[in-house]
mmCIF file of C-alpha atoms in Angstrom:
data_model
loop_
_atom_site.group_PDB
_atom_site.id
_atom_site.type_symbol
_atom_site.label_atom_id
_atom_site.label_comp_id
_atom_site.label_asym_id
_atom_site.label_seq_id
_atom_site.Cartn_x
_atom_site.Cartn_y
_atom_site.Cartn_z
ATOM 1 C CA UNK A 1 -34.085 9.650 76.431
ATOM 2 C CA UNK A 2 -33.720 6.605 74.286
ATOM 3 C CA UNK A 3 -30.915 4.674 75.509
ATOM 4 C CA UNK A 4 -28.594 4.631 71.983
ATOM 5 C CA UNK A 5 -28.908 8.132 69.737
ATOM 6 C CA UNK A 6 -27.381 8.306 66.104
ATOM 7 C CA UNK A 7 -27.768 10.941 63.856
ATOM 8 C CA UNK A 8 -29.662 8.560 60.793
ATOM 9 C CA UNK A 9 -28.156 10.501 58.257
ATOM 10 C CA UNK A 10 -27.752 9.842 54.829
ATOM 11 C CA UNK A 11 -24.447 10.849 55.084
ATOM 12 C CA UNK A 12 -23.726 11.933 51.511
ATOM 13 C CA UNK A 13 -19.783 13.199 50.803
ATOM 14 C CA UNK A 14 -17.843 13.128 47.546
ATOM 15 C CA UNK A 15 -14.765 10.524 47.927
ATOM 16 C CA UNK A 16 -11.688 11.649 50.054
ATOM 17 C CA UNK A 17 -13.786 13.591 52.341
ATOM 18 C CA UNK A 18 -13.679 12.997 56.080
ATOM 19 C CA UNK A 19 -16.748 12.374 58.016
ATOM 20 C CA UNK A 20 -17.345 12.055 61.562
ATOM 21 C CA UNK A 21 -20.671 10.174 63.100
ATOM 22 C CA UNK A 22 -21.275 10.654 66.608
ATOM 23 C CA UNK A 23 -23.564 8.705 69.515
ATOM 24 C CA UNK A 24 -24.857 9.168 72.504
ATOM 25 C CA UNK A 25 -26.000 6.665 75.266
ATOM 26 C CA UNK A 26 -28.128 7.310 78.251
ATOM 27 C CA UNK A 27 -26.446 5.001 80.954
ATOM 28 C CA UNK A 28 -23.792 6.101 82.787
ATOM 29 C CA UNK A 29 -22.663 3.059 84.055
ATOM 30 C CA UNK A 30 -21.851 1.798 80.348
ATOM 31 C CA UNK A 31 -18.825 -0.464 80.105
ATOM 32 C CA UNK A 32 -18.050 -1.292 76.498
ATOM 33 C CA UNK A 33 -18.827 0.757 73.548
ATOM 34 C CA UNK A 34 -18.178 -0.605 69.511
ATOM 35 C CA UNK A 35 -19.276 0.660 65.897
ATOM 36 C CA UNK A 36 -20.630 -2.059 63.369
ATOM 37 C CA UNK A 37 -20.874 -1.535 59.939
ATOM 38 C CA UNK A 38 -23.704 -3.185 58.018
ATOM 39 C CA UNK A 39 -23.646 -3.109 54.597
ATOM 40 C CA UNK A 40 -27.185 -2.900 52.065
ATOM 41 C CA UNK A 41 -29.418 -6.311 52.744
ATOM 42 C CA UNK A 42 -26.673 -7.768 54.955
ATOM 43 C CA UNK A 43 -25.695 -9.059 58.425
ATOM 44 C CA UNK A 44 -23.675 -6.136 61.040
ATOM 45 C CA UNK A 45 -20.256 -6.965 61.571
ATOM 46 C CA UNK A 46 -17.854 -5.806 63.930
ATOM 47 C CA UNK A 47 -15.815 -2.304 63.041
ATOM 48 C CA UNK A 48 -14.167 -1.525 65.805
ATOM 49 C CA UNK A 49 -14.163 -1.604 69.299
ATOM 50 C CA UNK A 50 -13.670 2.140 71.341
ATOM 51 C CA UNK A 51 -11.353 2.395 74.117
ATOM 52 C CA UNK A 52 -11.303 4.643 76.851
ATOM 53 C CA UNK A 53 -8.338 6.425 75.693
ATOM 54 C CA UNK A 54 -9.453 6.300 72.100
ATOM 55 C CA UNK A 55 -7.887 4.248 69.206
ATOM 56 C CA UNK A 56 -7.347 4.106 65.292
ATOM 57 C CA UNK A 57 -7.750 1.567 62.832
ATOM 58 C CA UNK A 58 -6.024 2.841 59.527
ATOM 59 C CA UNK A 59 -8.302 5.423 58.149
ATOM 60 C CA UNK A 60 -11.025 5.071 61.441
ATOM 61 C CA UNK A 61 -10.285 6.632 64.217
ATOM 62 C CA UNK A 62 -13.001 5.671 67.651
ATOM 63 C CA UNK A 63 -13.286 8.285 70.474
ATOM 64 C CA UNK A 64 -15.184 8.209 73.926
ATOM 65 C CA UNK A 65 -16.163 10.755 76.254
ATOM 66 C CA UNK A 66 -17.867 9.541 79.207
ATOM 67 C CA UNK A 67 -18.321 12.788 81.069
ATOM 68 C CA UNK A 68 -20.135 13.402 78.091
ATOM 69 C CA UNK A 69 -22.003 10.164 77.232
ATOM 70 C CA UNK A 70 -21.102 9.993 73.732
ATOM 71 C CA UNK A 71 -18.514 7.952 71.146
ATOM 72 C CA UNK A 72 -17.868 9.554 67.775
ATOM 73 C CA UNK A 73 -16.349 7.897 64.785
ATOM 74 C CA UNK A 74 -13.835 9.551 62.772
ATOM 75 C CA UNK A 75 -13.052 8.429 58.543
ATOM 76 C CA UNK A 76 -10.638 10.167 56.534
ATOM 77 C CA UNK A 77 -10.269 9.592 53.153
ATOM 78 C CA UNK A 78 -13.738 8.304 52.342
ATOM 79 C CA UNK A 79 -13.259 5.323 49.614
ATOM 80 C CA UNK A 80 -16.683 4.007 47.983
ATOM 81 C CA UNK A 81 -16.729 1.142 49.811
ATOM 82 C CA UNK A 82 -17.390 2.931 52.906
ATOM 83 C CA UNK A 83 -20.737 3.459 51.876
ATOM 84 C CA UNK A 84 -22.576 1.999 54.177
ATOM 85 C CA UNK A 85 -24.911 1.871 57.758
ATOM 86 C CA UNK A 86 -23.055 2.353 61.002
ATOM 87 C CA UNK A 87 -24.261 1.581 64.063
ATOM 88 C CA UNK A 88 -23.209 2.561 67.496
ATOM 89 C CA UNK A 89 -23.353 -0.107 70.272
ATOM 90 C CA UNK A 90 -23.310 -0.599 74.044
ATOM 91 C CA UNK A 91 -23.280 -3.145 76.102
ATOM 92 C CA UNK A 92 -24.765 -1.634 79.782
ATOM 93 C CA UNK A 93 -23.577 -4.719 81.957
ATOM 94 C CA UNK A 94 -21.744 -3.015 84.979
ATOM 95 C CA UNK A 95 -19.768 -6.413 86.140
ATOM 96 C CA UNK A 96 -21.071 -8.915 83.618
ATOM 97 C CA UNK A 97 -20.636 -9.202 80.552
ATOM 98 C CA UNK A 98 -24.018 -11.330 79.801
ATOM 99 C CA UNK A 99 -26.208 -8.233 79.603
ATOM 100 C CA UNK A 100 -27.029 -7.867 75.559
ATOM 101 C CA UNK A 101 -25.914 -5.139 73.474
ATOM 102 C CA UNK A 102 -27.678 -2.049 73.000
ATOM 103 C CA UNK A 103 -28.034 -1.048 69.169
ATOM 104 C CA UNK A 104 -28.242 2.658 68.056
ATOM 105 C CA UNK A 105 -30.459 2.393 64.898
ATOM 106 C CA UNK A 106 -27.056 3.390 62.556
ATOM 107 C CA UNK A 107 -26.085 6.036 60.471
ATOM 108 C CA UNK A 108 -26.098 6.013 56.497
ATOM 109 C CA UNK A 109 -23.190 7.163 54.896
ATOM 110 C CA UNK A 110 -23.309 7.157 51.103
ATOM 111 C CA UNK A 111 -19.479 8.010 49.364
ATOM 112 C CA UNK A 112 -20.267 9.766 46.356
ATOM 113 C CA UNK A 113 -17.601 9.566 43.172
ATOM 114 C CA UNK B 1 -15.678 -22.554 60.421
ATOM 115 C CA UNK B 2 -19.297 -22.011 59.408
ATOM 116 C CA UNK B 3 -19.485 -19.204 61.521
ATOM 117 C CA UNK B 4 -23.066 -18.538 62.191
ATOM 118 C CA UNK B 5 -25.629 -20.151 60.191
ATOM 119 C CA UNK B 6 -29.527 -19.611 59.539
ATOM 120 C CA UNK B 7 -31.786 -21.122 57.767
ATOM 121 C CA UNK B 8 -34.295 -20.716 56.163
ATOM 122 C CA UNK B 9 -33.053 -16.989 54.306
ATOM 123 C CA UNK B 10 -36.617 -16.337 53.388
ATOM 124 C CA UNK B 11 -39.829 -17.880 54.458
ATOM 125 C CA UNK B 12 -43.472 -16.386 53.662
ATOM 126 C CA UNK B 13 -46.188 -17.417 56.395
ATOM 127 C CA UNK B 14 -49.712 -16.822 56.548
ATOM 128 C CA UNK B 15 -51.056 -14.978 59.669
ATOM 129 C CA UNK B 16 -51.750 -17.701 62.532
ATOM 130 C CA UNK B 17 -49.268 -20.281 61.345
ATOM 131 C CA UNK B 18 -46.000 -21.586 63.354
ATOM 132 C CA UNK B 19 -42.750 -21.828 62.132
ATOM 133 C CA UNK B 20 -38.886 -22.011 63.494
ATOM 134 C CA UNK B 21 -35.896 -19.974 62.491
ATOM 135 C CA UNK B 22 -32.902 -22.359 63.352
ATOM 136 C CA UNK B 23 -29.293 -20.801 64.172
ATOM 137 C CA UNK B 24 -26.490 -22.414 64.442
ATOM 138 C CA UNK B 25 -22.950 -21.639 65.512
ATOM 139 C CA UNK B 26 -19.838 -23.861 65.849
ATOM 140 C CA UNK B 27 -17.482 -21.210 67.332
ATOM 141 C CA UNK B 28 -18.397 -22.827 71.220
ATOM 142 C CA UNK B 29 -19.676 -19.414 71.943
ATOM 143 C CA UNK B 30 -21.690 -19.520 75.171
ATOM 144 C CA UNK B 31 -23.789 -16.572 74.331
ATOM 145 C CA UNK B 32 -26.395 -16.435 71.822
ATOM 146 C CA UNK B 33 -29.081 -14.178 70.515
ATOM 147 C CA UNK B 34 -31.581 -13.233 68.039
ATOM 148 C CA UNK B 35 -32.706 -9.533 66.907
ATOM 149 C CA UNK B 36 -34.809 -8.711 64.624
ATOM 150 C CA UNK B 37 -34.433 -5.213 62.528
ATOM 151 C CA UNK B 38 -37.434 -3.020 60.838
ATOM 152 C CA UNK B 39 -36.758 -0.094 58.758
ATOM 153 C CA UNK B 40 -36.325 3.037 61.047
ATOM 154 C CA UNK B 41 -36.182 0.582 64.263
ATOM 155 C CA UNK B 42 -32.884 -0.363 64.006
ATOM 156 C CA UNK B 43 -32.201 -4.240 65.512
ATOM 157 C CA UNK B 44 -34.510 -4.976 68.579
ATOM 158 C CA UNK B 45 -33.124 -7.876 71.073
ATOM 159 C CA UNK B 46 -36.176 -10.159 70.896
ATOM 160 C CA UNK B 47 -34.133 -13.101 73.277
ATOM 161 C CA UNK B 48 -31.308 -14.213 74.362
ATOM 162 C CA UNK B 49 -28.931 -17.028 76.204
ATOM 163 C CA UNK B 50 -25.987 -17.444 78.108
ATOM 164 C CA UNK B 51 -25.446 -21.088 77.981
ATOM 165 C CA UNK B 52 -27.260 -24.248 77.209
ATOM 166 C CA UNK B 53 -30.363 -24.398 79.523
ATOM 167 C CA UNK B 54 -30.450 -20.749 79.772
ATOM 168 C CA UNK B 55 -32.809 -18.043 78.185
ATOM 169 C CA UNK B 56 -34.117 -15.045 79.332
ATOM 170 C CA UNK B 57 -36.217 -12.445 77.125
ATOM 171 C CA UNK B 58 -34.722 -9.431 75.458
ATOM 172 C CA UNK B 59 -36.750 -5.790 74.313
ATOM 173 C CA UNK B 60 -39.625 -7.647 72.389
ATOM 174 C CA UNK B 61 -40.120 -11.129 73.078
ATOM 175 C CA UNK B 62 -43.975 -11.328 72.240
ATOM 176 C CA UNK B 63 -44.951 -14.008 70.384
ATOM 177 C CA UNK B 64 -41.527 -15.796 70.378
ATOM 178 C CA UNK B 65 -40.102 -18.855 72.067
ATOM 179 C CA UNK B 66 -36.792 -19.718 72.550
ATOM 180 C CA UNK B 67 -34.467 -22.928 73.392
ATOM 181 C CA UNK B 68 -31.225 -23.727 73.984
ATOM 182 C CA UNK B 69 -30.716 -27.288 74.463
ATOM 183 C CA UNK B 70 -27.052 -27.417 73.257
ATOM 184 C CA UNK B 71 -24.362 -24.708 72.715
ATOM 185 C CA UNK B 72 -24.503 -24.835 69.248
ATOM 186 C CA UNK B 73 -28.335 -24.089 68.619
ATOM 187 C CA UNK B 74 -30.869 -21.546 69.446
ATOM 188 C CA UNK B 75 -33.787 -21.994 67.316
ATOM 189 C CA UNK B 76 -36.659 -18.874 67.683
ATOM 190 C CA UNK B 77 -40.417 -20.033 67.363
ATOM 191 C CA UNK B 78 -43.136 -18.129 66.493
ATOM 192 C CA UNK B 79 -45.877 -19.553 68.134
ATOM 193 C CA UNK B 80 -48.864 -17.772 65.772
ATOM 194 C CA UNK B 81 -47.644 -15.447 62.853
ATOM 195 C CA UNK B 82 -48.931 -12.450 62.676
ATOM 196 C CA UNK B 83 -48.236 -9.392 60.303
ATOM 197 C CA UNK B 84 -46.390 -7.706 62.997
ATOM 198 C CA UNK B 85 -43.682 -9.861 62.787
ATOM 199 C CA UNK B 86 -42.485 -9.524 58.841
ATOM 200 C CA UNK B 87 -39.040 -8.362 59.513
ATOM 201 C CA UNK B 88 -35.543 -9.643 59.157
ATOM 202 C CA UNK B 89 -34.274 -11.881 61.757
ATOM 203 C CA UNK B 90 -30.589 -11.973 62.788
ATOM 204 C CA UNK B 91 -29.305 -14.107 65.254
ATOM 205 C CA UNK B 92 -26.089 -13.648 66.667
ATOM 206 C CA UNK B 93 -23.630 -15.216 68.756
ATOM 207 C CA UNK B 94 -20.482 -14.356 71.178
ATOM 208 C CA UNK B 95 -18.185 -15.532 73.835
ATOM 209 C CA UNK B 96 -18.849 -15.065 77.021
ATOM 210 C CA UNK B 97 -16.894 -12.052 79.075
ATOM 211 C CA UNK B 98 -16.802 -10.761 82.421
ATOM 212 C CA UNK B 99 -16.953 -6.989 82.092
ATOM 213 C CA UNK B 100 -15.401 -6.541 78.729
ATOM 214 C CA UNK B 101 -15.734 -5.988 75.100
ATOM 215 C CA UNK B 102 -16.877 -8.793 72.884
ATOM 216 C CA UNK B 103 -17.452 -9.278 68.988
ATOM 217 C CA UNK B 104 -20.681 -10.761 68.538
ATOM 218 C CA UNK B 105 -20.821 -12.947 65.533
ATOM 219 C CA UNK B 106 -24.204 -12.307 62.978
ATOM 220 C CA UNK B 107 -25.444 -14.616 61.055
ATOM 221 C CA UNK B 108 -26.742 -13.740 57.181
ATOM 222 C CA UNK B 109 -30.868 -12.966 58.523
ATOM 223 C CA UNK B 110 -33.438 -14.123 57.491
ATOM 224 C CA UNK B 111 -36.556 -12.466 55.960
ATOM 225 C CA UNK B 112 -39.686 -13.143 57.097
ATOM 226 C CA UNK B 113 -42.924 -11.850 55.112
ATOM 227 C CA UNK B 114 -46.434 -13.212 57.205
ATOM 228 C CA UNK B 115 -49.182 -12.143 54.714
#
């Protein structure tokens, strides 16, 4: 089992839909869990961090369930500039936090007008 | 700020030459690392540091060296191009936690083609 698992999508939903992306991860003993967003021919850059007990960033919301290894990401209200790769990431450091991040290889949404 | 910097943002080698991909940061983040991403492989850790002095190797290190003489730089070297290595390079940096979430910092990439 690969240690990150996205769905790769395309994504494709007309604008004002809601779309949820979901990940799995293979290591149990996973501490910290994020999405990134990268956008066409451009760096990643930090969406959100997820939370144990979940949390919401305007129209995102980030969920984790460790009994079941996964995070999901939640967007309501698609806008156009949502269009875009997400990718799910993990840092597996048990007490440190030095070991790298894992990268899922991302999920393409494309918001259609 | 400048964030994180690369340079060059696209180079074209022939197969057996050398090159290096400099990164810098000026955030005084004590981690550092660089990726590199091919379509359908998503972004593979190819080394990485903790601090100045410090480097260890990452998923796919092959053909890559790495330094990290001060905080602010981590240049990658490829030691003898080869076609397997046209990708996009991203290097990345963070703060160093104990345990708990941290933003790492990308810079733009940069595009490699070795013909």
């Amino acid at each position: 089992r690969k240690e990150v698992e996205q769905d790769p999508g395309p994504f494709n939903v007309p604008e004002g839909a809601t779309v949820a992306f979901n990940c799995t991860y293979s290591n149990s003993a996973s501490q910290s869990f994020f999405w990134y967003r990268q956008d066409c021919r451009k760096e990643p850059k930090l969406l959100m961090s997820v939370y144990s007990s979940g949390n919401e960033d305007g129209r995102f919301t980030a969920q984790l369930n460790r009994a079941s290894q996964y995070i999901s990401l939640l967007i309501r209200d698609s806008k156009l500039s949502d269009s875009a790769t997400y990718l799910c990431v993990v840092n597996m450091a048990i007490n440190s936090g030095n070991t790298p991040l894992v990268f899922g290889k991302g999920t393409r949404l494309s918001v259609i007008a | 700020n400048a964030g994180v910097t690369q340079t060059p943002k696209f180079q074209v080698l022939k197969t057996g030459q050398s090159m290096t991909l400099q990164c810098a940061q000026d955030m005084n983040h004590e981690y550092m690392s660089w990726y590199r991403q091919d379509p359908g492989m998503g972004l593979r850790l190819i080394h990485y540091s903790v601090g100045a002095g410090i480097t260890d190797q990452g998923e796919v290190p092959n053909g890559y060296n790495v330094s990290r003489s001060t905080t602010e730089d981590f240049p990658l070297r490829l030691l003898s191009a080869a076609p397997s290595q046209t990708s996009v390079y991203f290097c990345a940096s963070s703060f160093r936690t104990s345990g708990s979430a941290y933003e790492q910092y990308f810079g733009p990439g940069t595009r490699l083609t070795v013909t």
